[in-house]
Short mmCIF file of C-alpha atoms in Angstrom, two decimals:
data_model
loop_
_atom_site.label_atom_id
_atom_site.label_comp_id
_atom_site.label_asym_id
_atom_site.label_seq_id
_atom_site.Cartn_x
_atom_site.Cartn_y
_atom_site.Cartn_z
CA UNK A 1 91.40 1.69 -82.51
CA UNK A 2 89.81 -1.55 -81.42
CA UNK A 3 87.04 -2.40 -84.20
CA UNK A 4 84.42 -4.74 -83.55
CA UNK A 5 82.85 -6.68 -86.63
CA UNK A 6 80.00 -8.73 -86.59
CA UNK A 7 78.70 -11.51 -88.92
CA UNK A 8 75.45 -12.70 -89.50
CA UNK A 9 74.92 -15.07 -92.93
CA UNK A 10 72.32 -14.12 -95.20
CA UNK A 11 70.71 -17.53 -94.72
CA UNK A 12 70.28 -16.50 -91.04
CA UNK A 13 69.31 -12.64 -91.51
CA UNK A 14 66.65 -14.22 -93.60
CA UNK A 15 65.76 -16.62 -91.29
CA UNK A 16 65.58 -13.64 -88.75
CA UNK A 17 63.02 -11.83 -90.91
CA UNK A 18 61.28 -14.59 -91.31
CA UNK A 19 60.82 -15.24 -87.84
CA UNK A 20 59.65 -11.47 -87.14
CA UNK A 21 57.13 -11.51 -89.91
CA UNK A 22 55.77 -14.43 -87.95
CA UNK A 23 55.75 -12.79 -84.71
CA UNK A 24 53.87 -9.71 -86.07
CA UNK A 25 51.59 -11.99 -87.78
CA UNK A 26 50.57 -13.16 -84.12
CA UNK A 27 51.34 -16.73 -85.26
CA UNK A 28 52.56 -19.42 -83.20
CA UNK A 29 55.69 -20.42 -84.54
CA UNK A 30 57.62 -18.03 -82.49
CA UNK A 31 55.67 -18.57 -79.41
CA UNK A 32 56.82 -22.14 -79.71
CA UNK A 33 60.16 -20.85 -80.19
CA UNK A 34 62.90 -20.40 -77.25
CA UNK A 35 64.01 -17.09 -76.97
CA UNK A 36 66.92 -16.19 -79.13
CA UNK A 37 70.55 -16.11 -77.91
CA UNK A 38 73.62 -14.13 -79.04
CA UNK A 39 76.69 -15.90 -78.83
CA UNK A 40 79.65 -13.49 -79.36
CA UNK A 41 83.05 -15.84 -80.83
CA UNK A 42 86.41 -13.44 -80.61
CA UNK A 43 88.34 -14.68 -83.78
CA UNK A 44 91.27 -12.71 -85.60
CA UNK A 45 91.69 -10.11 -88.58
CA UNK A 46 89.29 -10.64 -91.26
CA UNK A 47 92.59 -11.00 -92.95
CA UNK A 48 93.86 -14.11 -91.22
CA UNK A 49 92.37 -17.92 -90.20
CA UNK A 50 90.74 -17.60 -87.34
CA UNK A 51 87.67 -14.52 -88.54
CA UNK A 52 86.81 -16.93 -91.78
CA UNK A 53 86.49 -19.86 -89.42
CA UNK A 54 84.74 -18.46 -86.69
CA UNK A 55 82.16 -16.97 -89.20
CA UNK A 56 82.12 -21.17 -90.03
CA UNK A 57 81.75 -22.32 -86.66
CA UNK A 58 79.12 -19.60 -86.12
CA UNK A 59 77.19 -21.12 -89.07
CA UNK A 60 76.92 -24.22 -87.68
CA UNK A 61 76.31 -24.01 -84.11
CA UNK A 62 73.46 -21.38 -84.74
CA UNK A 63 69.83 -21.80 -85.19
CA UNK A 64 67.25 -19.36 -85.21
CA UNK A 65 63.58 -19.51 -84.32
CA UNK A 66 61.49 -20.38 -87.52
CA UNK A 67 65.07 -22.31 -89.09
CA UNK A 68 64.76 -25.37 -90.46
CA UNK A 69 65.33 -28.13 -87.76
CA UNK A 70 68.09 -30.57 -88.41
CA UNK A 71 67.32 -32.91 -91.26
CA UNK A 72 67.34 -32.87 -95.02
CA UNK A 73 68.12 -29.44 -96.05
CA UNK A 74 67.68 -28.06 -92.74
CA UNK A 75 70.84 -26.87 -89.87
CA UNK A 76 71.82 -28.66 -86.92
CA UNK A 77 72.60 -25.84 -84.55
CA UNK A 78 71.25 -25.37 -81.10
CA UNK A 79 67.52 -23.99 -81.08
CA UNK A 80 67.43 -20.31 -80.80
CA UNK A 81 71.06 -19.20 -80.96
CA UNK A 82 72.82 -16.96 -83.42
CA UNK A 83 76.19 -17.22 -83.16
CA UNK A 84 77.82 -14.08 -84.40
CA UNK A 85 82.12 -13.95 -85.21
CA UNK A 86 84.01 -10.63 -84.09
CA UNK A 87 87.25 -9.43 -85.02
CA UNK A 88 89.96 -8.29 -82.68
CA UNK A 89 93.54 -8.51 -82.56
CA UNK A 90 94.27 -12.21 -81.59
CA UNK A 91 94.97 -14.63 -79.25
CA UNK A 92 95.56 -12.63 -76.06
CA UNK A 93 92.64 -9.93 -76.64
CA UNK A 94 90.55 -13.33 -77.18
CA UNK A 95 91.47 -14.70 -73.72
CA UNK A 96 91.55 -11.50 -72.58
CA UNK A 97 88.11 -10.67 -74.01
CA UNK A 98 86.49 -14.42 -72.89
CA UNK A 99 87.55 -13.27 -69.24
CA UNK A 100 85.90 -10.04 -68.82
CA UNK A 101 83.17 -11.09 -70.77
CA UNK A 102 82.97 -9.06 -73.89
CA UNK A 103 83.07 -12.40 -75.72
CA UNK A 104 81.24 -15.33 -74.92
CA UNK A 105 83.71 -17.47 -76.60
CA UNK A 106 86.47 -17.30 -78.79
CA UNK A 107 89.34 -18.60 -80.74
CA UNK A 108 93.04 -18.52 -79.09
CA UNK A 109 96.67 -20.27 -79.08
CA UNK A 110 96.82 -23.23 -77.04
CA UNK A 111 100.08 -21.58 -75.48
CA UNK A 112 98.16 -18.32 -74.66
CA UNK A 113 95.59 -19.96 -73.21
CA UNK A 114 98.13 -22.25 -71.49
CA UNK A 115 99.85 -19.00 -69.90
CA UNK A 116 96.59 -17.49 -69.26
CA UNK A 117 95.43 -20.17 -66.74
CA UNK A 118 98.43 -21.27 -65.60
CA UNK A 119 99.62 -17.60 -65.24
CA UNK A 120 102.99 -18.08 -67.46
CA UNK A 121 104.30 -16.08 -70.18
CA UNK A 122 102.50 -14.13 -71.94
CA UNK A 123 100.61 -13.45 -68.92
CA UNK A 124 101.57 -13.31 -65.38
CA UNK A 125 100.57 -14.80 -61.63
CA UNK A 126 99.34 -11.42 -60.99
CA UNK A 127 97.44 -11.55 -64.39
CA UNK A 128 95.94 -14.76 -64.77
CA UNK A 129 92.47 -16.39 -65.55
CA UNK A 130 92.23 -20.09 -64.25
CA UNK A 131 88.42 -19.79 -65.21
CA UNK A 132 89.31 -20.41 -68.76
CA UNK A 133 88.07 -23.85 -69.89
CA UNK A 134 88.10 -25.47 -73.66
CA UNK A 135 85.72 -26.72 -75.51
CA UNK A 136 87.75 -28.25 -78.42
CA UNK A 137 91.16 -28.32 -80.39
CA UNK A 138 90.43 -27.06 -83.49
CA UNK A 139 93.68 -27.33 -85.52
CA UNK A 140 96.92 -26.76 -86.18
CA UNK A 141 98.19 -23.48 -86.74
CA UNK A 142 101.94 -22.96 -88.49
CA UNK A 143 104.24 -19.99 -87.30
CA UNK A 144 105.24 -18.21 -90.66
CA UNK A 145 107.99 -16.37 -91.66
CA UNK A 146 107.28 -14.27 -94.70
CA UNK A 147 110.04 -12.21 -95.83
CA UNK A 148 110.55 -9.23 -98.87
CA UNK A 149 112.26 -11.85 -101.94
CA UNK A 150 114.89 -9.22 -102.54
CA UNK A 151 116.13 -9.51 -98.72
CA UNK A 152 118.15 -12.17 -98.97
CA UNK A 153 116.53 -13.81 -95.89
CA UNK A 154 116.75 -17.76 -96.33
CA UNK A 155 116.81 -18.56 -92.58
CA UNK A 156 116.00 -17.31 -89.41
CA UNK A 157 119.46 -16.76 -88.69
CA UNK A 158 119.73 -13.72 -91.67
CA UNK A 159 117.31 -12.34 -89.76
CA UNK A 160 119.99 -10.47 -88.02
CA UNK A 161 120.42 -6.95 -89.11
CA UNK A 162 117.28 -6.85 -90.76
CA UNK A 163 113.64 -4.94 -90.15
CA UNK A 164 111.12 -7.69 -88.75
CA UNK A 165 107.88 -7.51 -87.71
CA UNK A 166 106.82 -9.20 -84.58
CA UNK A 167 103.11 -8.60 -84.97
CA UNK A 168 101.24 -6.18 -82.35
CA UNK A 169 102.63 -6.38 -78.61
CA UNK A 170 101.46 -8.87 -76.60
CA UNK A 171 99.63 -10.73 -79.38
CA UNK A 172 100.19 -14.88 -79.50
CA UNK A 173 102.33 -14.57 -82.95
CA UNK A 174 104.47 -11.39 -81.01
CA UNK A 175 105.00 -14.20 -77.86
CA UNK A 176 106.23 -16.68 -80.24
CA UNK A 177 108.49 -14.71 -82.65
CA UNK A 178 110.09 -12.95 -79.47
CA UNK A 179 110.83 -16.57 -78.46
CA UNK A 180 112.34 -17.54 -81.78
CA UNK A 181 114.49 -15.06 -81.90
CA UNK A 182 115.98 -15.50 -78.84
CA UNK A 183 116.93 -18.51 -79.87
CA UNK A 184 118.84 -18.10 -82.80
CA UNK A 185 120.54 -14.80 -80.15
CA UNK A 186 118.48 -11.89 -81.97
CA UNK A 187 117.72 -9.27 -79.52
CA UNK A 188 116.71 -5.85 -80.29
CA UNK A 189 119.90 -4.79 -80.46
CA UNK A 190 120.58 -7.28 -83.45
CA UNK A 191 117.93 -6.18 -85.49
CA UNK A 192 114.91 -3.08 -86.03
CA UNK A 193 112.30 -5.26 -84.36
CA UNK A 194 108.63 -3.53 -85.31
CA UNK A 195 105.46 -4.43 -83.53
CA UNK A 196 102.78 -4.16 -85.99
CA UNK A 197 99.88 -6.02 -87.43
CA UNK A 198 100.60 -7.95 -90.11
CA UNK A 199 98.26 -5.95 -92.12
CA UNK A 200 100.68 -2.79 -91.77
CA UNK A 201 103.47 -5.50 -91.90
CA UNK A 202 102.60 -6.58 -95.19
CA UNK A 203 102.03 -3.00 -96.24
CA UNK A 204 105.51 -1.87 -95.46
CA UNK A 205 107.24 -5.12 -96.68
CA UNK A 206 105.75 -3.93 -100.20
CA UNK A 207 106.82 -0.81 -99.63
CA UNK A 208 110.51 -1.68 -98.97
CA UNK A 209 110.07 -0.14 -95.20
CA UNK A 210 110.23 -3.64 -93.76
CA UNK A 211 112.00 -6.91 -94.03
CA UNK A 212 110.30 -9.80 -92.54
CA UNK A 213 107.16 -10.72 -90.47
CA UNK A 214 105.79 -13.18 -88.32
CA UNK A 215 102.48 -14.37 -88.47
CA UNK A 216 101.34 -17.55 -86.71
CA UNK A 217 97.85 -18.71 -88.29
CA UNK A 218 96.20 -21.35 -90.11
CA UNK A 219 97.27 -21.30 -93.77
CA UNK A 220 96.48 -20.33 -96.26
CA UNK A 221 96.31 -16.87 -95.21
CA UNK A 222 94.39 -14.50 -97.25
CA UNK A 223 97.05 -11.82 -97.02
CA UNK A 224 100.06 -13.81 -97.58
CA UNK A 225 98.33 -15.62 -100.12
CA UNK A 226 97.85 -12.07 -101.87
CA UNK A 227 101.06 -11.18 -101.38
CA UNK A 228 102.72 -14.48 -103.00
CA UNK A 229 99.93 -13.98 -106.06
CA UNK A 230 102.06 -10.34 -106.84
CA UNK A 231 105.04 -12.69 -106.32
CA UNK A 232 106.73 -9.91 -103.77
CA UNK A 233 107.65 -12.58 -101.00
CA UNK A 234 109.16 -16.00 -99.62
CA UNK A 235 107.70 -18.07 -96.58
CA UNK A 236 111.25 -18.72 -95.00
CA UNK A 237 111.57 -22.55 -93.30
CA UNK A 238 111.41 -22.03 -89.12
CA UNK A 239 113.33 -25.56 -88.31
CA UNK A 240 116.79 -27.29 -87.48
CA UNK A 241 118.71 -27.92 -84.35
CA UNK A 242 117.69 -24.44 -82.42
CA UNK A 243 114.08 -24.78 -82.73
CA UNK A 244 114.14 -28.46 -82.05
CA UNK A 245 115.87 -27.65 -78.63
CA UNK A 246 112.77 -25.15 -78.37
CA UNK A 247 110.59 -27.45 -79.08
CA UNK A 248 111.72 -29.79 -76.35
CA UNK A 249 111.72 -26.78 -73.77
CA UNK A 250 108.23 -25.26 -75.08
CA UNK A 251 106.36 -28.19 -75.45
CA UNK A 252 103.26 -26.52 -77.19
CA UNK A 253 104.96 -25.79 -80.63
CA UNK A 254 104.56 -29.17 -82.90
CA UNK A 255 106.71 -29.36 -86.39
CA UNK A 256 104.09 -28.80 -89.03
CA UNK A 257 104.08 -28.31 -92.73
CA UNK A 258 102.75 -25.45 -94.98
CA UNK A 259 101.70 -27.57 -98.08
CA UNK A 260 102.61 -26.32 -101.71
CA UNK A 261 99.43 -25.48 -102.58
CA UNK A 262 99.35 -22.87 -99.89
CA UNK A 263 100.88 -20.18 -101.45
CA UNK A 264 101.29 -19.26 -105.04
CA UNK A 265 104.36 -19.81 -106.00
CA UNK A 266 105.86 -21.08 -102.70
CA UNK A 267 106.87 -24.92 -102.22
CA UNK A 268 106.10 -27.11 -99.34
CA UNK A 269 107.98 -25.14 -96.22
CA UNK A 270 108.74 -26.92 -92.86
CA UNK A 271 108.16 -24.71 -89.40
CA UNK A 272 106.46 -25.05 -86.41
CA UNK A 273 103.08 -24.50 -85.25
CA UNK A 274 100.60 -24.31 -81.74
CA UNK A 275 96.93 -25.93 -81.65
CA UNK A 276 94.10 -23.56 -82.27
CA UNK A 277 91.64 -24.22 -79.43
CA UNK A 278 87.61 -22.97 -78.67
CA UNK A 279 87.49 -21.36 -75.31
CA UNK A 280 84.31 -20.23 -72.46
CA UNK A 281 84.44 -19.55 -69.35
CA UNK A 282 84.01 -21.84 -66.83
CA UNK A 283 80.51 -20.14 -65.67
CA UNK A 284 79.14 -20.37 -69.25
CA UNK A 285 75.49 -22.57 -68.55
CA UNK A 286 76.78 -26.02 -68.81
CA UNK A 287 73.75 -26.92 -70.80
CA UNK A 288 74.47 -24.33 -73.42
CA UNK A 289 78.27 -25.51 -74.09
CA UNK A 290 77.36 -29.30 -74.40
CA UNK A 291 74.37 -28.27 -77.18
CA UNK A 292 77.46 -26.16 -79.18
CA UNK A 293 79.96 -29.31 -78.67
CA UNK A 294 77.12 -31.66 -80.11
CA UNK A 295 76.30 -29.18 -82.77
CA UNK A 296 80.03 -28.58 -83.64
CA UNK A 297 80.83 -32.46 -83.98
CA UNK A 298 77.40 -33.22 -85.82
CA UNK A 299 78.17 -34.65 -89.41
CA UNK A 300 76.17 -31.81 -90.69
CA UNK A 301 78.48 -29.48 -89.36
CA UNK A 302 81.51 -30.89 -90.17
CA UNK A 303 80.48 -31.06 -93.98
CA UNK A 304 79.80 -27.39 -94.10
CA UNK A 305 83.30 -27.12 -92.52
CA UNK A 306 85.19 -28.92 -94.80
CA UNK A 307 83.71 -27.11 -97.58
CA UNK A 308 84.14 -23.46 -95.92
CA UNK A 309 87.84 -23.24 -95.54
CA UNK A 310 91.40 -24.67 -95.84
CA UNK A 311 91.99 -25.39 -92.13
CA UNK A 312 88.24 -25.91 -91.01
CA UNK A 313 88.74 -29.01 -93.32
CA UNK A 314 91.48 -30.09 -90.41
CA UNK A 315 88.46 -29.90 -87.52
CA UNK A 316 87.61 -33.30 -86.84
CA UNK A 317 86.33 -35.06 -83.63
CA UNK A 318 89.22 -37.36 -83.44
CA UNK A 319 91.96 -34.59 -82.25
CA UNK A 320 88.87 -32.36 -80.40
CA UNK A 321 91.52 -32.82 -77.32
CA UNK A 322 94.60 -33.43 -78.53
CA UNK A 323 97.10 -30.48 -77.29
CA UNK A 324 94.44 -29.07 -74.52
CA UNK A 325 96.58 -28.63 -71.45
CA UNK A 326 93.80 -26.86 -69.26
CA UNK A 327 90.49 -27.91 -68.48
CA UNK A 328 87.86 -28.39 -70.62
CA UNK A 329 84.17 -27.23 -69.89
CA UNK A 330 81.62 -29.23 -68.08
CA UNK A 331 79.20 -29.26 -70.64
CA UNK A 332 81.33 -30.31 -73.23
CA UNK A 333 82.97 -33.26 -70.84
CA UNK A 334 79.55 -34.19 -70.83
CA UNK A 335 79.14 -34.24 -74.51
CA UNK A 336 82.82 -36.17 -74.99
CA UNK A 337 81.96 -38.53 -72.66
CA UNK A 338 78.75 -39.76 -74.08
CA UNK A 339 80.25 -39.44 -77.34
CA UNK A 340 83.01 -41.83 -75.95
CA UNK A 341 85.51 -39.87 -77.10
CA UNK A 342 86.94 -40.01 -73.27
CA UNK A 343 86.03 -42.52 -71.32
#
């Protein structure tokens, strides 16, 4: 079943009470205050990339009534909103989620959202959204392979015969691991191909029920970096000849690098990876989207960033479009153009 998590800081639960106190009081402050704003961000599992940095980017774009303004020891987020990160199942349920409106914004693949508004795979001319638009690239994510050490999986190739996890159907990772299989000519029929989360994956690849699984997110991981602290897995290598002629064909993947100090235990590993972009829809008030793009790029915000998490640390102004294919919002075009970061 489809839970829905949402995250609210202490600072700004305190900063809520705060403001309520004042309000009873009869005082002014919150008179003076705009109204508040909830501002819903689809991320991932609280076990992957995206739910840790959406709670970040939810941090810094929000500022309740009765916050400190921007400034010495104050927050730099747009007056009146609280930004609040929910979990769901990934990229497609993000786009998917943006669209009908059950999220305001939200994290997804730059390939999924690619498909979604151009109508390609994963998604269909029938099933499209071309009211998608982008607010920033946020960075790279890498596609990785994590396999059981006893399975004597070194490549993507010895995947054949073996029990691999694809992730859940119709997910981004489950898009890109169908495609990288076909590649290296692994169909169903070559091997027991399982469509799971990679929570349940990594629960049966303990358990000896499964093999291999796919998981394309920002590293490190929490749950691959709990499963390489029990030392019970490998992050296989996702690169050579095959995937470069992939790479030439699907133009989103990018060779990336899963550094060292990733993963206990695990060296440097080569693969490939897609862009992690910010999405809206198009009807989202313009004003609204170029406040969050100013308060996103404000040096404030990228300090708290940097200091939140791994990849967050990779969020910086000067690839904000690199890898966006479809259009990016009014409001923050307005904020990239003043900014001069387009001209």
């Amino acid at each position: 079943m489809f839970r829905s998590v949402v995250i609210l800081s202490r600072f700004w639960l305190a900063a809520l009470a705060t403001v309520m106190i004042v309000a009873v009081a009869g005082g002014q402050a919150a008179a003076q205050d705009p109204a508040l704003e909830y501002f819903r961000i689809g991320t991932g599992s609280a076990a992957g990339t995206y739910f840790p940095v959406g709670e970040l980017l939810a941090g810094v774009i929000s500022l309740p009534p009765g916050a400190a303004k921007c400034g010495p020891g104050g927050h730099c987020g747009v007056a009146g909103l609280i930004a609040v990160a929910q979990d769901s199942t990934g990229s497609v349920a993000n786009v998917n989620g943006v669209a009908s409106g059950r999220y305001d914004s939200a994290l997804a693949q730059a390939d999924v959202i690619h498909g979604a508004f151009f109508g390609t795979d994963p998604f269909t001319e029938d099933v499209s959204y071309p009211d998608i638009r982008v607010i920033a690239n946020l960075y790279t994510e890498a596609l990785h392979l994590v396999v059981r050490k006893d399975a004597g999986i070194t490549s993507v190739a010895d995947l054949k015969g073996k029990r691999v996890s694809v992730d859940t159907a119709q997910s981004g990772t489950w898009r890109d691991a169908l495609l990288i299989l076909e590649a290296f000519g692994i169909g169903r029929d070559d091997a027991e191909i399982v469509e799971v989360n990679f929570e349940q994956a990594s629960d049966s690849l303990l358990a000896g029920d499964l093999d291999a699984y796919f998981l394309m997110t920002g590293f490190p991981a929490s749950g691959v970096v709990d499963l390489a602290a029990k030392g019970a897995v490998n992050v296989v290598p996702i690169t050579g000849a095959v995937i470069d002629r992939l790479r030439k064909r699907e133009l989103y993947f990018r060779a990336t690098t899963i550094p060292a100090d990733a993963y206990e235990g695990i060296g440097e590993v080569a693969t490939i990876g897609v862009g992690a972009q910010w999405i809206v829809r198009a009807d989202h008030n313009e004003q609204r989207v170029y406040e969050i793009t100013r308060a996103l790029w404000h040096p404030t915000a990228l300090e708290i960033l940097k200091k939140g998490h791994p990849r967050a640390r990779d969020i910086r102004v000067e690839t904000a479009l690199q890898g966006v294919t479809t259009p990016i919002h009014a409001g923050a075009l307005r904020y990239y153009l003043e900014a001069g970061i387009l001209e």
